[in-house]
PDB file of C-alpha atoms and ligand atoms in Angstrom:
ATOM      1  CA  UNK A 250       0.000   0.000   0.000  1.00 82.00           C
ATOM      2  CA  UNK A 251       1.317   3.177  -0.806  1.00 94.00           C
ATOM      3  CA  UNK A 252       2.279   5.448   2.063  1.00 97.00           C
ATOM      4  CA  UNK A 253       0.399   8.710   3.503  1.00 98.00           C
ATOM      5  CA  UNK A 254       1.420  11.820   1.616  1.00 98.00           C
ATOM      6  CA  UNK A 255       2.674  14.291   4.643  1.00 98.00           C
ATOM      7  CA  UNK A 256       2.637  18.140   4.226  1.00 98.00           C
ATOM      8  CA  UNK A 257       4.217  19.585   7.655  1.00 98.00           C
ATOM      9  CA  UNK A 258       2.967  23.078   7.883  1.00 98.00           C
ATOM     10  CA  UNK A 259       6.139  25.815   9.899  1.00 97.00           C
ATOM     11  CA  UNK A 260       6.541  28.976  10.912  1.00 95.00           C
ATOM     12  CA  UNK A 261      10.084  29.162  12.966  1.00 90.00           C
ATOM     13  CA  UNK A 262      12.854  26.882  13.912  1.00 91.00           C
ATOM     14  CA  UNK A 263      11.532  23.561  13.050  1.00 96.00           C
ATOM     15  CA  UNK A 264      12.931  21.446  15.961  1.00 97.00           C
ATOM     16  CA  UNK A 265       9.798  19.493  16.006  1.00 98.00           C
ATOM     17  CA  UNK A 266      10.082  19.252  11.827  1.00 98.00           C
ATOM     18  CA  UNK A 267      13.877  18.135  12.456  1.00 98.00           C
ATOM     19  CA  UNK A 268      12.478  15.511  14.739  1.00 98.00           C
ATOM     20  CA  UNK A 269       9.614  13.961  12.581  1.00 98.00           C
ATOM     21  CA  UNK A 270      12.462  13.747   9.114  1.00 98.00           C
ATOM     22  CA  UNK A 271      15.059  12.080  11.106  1.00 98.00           C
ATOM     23  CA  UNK A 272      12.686   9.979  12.796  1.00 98.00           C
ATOM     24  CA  UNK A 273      11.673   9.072   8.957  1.00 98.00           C
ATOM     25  CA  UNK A 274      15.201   9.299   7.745  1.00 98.00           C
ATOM     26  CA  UNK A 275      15.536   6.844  10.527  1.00 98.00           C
ATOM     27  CA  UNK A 276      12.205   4.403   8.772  1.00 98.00           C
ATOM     28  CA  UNK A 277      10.577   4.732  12.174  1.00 98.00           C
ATOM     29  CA  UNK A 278       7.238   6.290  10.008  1.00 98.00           C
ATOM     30  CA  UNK A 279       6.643   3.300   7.617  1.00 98.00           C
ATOM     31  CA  UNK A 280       3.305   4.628   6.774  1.00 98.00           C
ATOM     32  CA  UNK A 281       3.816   7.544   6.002  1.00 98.00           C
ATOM     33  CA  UNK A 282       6.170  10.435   4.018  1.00 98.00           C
ATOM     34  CA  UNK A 283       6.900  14.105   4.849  1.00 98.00           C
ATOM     35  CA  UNK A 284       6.559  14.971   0.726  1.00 98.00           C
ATOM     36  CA  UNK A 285       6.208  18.844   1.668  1.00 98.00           C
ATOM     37  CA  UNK A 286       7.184  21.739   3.800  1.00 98.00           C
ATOM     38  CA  UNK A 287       5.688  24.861   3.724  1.00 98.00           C
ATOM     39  CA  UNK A 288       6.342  27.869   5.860  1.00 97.00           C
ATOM     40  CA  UNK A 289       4.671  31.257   6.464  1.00 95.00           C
ATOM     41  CA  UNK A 290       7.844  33.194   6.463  1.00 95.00           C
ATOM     42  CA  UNK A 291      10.854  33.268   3.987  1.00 95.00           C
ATOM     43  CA  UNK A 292      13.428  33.295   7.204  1.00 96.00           C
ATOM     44  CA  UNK A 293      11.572  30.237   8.601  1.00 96.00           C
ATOM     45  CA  UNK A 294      14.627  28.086   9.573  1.00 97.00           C
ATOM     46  CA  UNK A 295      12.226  24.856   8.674  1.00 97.00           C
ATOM     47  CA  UNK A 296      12.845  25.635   5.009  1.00 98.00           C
ATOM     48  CA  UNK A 297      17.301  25.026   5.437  1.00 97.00           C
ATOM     49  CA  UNK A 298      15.769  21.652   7.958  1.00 98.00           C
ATOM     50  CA  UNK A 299      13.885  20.469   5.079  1.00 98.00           C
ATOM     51  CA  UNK A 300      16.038  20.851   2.264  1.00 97.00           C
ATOM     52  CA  UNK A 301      18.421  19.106   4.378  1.00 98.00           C
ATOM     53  CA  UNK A 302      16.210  15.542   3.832  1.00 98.00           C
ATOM     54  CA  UNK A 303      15.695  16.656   0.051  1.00 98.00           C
ATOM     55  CA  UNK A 304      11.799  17.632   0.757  1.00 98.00           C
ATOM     56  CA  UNK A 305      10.196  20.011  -1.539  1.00 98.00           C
ATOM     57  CA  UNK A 306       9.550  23.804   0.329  1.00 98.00           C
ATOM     58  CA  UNK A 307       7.132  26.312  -0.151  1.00 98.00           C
ATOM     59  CA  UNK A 308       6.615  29.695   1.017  1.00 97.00           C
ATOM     60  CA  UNK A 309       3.477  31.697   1.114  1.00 96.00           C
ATOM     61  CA  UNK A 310       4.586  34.525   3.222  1.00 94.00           C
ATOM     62  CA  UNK A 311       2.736  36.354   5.780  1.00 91.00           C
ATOM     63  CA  UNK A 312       4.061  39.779   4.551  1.00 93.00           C
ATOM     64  CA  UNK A 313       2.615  39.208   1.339  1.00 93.00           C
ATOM     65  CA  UNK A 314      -0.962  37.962   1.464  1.00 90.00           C
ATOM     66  CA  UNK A 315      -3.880  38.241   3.145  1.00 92.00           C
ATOM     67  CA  UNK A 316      -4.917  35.111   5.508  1.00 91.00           C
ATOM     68  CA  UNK A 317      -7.372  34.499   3.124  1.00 94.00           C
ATOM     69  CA  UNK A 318      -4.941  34.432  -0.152  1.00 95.00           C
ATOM     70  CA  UNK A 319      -2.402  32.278   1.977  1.00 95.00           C
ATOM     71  CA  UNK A 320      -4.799  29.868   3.151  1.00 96.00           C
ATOM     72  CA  UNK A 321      -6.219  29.726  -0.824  1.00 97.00           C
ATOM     73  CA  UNK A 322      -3.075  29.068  -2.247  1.00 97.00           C
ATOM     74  CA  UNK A 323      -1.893  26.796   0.633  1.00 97.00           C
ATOM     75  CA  UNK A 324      -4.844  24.738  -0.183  1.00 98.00           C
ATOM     76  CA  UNK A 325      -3.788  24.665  -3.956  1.00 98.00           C
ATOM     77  CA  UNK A 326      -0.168  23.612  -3.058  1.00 98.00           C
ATOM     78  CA  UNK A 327      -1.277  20.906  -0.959  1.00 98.00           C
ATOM     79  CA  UNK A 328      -3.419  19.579  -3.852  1.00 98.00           C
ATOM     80  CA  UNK A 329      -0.703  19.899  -6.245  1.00 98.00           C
ATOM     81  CA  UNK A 330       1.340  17.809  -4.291  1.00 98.00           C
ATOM     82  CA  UNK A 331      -1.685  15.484  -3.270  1.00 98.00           C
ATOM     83  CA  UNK A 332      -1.093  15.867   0.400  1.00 98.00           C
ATOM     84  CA  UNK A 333      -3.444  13.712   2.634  1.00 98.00           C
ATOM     85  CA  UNK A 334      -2.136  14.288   5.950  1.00 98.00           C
ATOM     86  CA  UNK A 335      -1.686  18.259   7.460  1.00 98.00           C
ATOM     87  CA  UNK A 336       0.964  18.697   9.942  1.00 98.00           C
ATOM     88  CA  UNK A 337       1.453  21.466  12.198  1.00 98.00           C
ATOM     89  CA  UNK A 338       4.883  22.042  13.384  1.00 98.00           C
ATOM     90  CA  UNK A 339       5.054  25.684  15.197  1.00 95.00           C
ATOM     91  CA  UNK A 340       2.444  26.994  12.696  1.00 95.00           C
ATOM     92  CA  UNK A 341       1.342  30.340  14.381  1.00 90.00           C
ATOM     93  CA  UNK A 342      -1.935  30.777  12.707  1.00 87.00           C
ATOM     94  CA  UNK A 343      -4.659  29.847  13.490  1.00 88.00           C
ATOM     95  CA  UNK A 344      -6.377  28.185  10.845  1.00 95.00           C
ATOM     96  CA  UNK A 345      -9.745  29.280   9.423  1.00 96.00           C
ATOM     97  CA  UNK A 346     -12.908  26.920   9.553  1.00 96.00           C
ATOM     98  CA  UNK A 347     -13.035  26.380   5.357  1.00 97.00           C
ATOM     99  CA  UNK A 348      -9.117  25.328   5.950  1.00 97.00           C
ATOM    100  CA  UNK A 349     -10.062  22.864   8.899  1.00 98.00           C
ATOM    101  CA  UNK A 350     -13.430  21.678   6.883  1.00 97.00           C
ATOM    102  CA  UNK A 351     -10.965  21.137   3.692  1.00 97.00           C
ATOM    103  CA  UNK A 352      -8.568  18.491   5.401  1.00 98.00           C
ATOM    104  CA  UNK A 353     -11.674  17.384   7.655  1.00 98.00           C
ATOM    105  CA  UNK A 354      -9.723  14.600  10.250  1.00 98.00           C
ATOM    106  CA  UNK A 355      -6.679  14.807   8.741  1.00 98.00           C
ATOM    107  CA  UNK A 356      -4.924  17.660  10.184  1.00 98.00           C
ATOM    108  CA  UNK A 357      -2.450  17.565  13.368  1.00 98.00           C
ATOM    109  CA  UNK A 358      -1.193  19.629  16.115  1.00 98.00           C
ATOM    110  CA  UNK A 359       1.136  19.294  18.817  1.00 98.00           C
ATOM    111  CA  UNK A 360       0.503  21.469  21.409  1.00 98.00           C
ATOM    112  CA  UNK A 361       3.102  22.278  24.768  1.00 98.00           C
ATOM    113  CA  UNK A 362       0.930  21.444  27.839  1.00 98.00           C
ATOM    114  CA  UNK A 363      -1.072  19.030  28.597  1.00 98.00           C
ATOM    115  CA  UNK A 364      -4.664  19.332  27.229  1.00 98.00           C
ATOM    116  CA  UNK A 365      -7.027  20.488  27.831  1.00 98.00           C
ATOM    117  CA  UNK A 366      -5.283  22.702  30.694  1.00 98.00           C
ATOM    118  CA  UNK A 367      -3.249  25.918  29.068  1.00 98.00           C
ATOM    119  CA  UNK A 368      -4.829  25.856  26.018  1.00 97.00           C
ATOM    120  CA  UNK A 369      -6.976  28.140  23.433  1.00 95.00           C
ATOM    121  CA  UNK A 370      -6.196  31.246  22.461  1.00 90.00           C
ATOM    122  CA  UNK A 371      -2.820  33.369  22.774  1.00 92.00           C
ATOM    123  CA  UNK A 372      -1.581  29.868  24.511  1.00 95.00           C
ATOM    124  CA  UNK A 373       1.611  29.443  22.685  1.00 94.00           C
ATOM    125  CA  UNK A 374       5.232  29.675  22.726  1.00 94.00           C
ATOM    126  CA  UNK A 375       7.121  30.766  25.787  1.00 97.00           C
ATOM    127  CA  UNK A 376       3.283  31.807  26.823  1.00 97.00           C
ATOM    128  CA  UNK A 377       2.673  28.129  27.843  1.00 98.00           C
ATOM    129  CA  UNK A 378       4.948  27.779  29.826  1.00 98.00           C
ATOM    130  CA  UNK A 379       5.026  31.100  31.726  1.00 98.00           C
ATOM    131  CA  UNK A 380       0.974  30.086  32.521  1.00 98.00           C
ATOM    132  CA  UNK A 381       2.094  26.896  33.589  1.00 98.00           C
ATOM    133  CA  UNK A 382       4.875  28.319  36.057  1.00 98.00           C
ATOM    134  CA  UNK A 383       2.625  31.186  37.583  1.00 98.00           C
ATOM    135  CA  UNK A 384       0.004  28.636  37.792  1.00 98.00           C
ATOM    136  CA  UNK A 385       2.186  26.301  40.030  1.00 98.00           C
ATOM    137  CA  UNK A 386       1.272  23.541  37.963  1.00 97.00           C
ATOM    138  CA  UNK A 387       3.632  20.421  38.939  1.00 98.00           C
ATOM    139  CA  UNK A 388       3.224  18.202  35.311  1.00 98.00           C
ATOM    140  CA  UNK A 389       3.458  19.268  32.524  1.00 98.00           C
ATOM    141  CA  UNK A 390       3.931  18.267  28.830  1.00 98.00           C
ATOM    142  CA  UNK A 391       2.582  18.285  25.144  1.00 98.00           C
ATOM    143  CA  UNK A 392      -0.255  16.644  23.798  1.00 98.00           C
ATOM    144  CA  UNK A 393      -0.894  15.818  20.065  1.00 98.00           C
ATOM    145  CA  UNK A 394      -4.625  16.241  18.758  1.00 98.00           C
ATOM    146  CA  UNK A 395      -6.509  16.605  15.989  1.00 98.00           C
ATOM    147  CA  UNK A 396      -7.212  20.218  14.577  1.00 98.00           C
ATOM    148  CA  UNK A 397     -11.066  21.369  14.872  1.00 97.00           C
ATOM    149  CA  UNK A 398     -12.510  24.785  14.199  1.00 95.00           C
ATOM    150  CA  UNK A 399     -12.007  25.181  18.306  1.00 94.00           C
ATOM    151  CA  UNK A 400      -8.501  26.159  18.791  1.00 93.00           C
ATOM    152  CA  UNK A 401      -6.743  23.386  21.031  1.00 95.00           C
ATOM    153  CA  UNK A 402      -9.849  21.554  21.053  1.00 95.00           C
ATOM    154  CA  UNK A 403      -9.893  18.393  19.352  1.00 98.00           C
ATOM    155  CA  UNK A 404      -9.693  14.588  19.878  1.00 98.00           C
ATOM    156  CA  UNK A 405      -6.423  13.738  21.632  1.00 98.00           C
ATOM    157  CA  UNK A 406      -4.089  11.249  20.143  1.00 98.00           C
ATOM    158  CA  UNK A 407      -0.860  11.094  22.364  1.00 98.00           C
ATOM    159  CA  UNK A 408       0.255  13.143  25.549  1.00 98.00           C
ATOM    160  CA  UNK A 409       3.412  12.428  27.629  1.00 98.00           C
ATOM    161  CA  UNK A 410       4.236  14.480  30.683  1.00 98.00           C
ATOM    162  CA  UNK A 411       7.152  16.073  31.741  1.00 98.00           C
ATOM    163  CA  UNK A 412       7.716  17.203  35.852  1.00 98.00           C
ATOM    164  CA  UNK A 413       8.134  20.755  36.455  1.00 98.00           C
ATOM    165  CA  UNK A 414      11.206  22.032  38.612  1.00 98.00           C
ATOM    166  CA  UNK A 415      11.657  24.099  41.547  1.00 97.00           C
ATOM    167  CA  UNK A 416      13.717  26.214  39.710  1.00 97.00           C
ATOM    168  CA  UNK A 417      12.242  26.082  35.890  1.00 98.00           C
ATOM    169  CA  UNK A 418      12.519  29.563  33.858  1.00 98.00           C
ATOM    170  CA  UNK A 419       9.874  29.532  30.878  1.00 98.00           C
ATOM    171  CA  UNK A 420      12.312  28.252  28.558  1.00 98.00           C
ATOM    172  CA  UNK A 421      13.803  25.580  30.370  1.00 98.00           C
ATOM    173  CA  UNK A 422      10.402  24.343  30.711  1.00 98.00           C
ATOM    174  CA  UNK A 423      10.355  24.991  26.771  1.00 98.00           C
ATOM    175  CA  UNK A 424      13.639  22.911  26.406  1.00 98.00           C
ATOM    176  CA  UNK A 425      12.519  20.340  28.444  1.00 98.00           C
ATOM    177  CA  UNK A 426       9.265  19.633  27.500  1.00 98.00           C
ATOM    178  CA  UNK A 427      10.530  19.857  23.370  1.00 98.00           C
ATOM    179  CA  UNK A 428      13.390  17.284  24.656  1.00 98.00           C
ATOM    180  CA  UNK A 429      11.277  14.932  26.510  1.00 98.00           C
ATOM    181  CA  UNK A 430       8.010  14.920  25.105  1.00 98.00           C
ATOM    182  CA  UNK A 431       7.231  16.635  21.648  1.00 98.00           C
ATOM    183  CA  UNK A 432      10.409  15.463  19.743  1.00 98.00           C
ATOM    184  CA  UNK A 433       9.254  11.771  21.166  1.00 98.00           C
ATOM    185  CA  UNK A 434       5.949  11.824  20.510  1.00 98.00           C
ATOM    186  CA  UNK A 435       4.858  13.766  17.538  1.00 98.00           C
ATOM    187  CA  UNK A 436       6.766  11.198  15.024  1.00 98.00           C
ATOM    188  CA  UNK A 437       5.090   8.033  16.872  1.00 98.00           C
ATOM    189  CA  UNK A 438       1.716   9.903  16.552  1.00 98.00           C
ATOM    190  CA  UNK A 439       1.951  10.226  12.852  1.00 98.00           C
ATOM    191  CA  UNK A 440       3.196   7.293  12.217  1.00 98.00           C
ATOM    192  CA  UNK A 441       0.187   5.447  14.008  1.00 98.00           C
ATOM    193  CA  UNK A 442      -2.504   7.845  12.198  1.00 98.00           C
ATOM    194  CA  UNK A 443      -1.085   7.265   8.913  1.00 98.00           C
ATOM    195  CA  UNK A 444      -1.721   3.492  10.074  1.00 98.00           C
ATOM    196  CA  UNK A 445      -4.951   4.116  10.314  1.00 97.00           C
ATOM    197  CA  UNK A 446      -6.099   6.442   7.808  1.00 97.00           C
ATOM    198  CA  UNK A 447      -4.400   3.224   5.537  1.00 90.00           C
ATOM    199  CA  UNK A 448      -7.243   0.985   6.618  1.00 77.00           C
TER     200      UNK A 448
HETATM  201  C1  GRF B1203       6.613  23.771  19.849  1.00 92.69           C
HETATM  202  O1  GRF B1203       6.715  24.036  21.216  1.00 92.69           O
HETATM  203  C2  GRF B1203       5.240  23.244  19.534  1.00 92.69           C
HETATM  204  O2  GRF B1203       4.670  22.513  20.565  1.00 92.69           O
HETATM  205  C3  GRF B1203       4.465  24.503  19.312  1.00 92.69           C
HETATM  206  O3  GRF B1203       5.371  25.401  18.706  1.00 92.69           O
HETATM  207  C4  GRF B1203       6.723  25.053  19.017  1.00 92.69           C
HETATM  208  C5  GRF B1203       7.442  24.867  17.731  1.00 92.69           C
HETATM  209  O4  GRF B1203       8.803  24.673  17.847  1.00 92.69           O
HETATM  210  N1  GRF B1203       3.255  24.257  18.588  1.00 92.69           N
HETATM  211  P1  GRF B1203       9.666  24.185  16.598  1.00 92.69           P
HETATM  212  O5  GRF B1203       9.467  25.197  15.485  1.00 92.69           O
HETATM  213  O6  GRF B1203       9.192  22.824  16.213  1.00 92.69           O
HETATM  214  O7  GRF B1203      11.087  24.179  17.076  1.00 92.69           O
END
């Protein structure tokens, strides 16, 4: 059977991107393949990560269309590569409703925290984990889902937590939780919903 066509969706540094190739690279996804990388921002450091592994880029960048024209020709470049399977790997938009409705079930998200808890919202980046800290939370972690029209809101498909420290600063939390729980789980999670979208 063939495998899942991937499209991993970035808008920074990629670490989690870097994780899922290697992880391929490494023929830990059998059932699926990354095919295409596209980024909201020429500087996006996912675009060096990805031509790296020899996978196609594109660019539609914020600075030069409207949410609506990205999303429109984002939609087209996924076709034209027949993507069936939407990854988001630090994508900072928020996607509209037609986008969602488009790749019904078959987008993904990994978010840092533990769902439903620091979630929605303005709940990303550093902001995570600064929530999580003033909230004296003692777990933490990052949970992979399924993207619905509600940001942060949709069926869960992995979560692994990581323990908070006395003496954590936002982005040692980051670190951490990147380290010990997205970079481990995001590739697994693909890998078994390529396995089932298969069936
Ligand atoms: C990660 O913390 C991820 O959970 C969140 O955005 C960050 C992206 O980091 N959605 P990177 O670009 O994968 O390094």
């Amino acid at each position: 059977m063939s495998k899942i066509r991937i499209a991993v969706l970035c808008s920074g540094g990629g670490t989690n991107l870097q994780a899922i190739l290697e992880a391929q690279a490494a023929g830990k996804i059998p059932h699926g393949e990354v095919v295409l990388v596209i980024a909201d921002s020429k500087e996006a450091y996912s675009l060096e990560r990805a031509k790296t592994f020899g996978v196609e880029t594109a660019v539609f960048d914020k600075r030069e269309f409207s949410r609506a024209e990205r999303e429109r020709e984002m939609l087209a470049c996924l076709k034209a590569h027949r993507a069936e399977l939407v990854v988001l790997a630090g994508f900072l938009t928020v996607l509209s409703p037609s986008f969602v409705e488009a790749y019904k079930n078959r987008i993904l998200n990994i978010h840092p925290a533990l769902l439903p808890s620091f979630g929605g919202e303005g709940m990303y980046g550093l902001h995570v984990h600064e929530a999580v800290l003033s909230r004296g939370v003692k777990v933490t972690g990052a949970t992979v889902h399924i993207v619905t029209e509600e940001c942060d809101n949709g069926p869960i498909l992995a979560q692994r937590a990581v323990r908070v420290r006395k003496d954590d600063t936002p982005r040692s939390l980051q670190q951490r939780v990147m380290r010990e729980a997205e970079w481990k789980i995001y590739y697994r999670a693909i890998e078994a919903y390529c396995k089932t979208l298969q069936k």
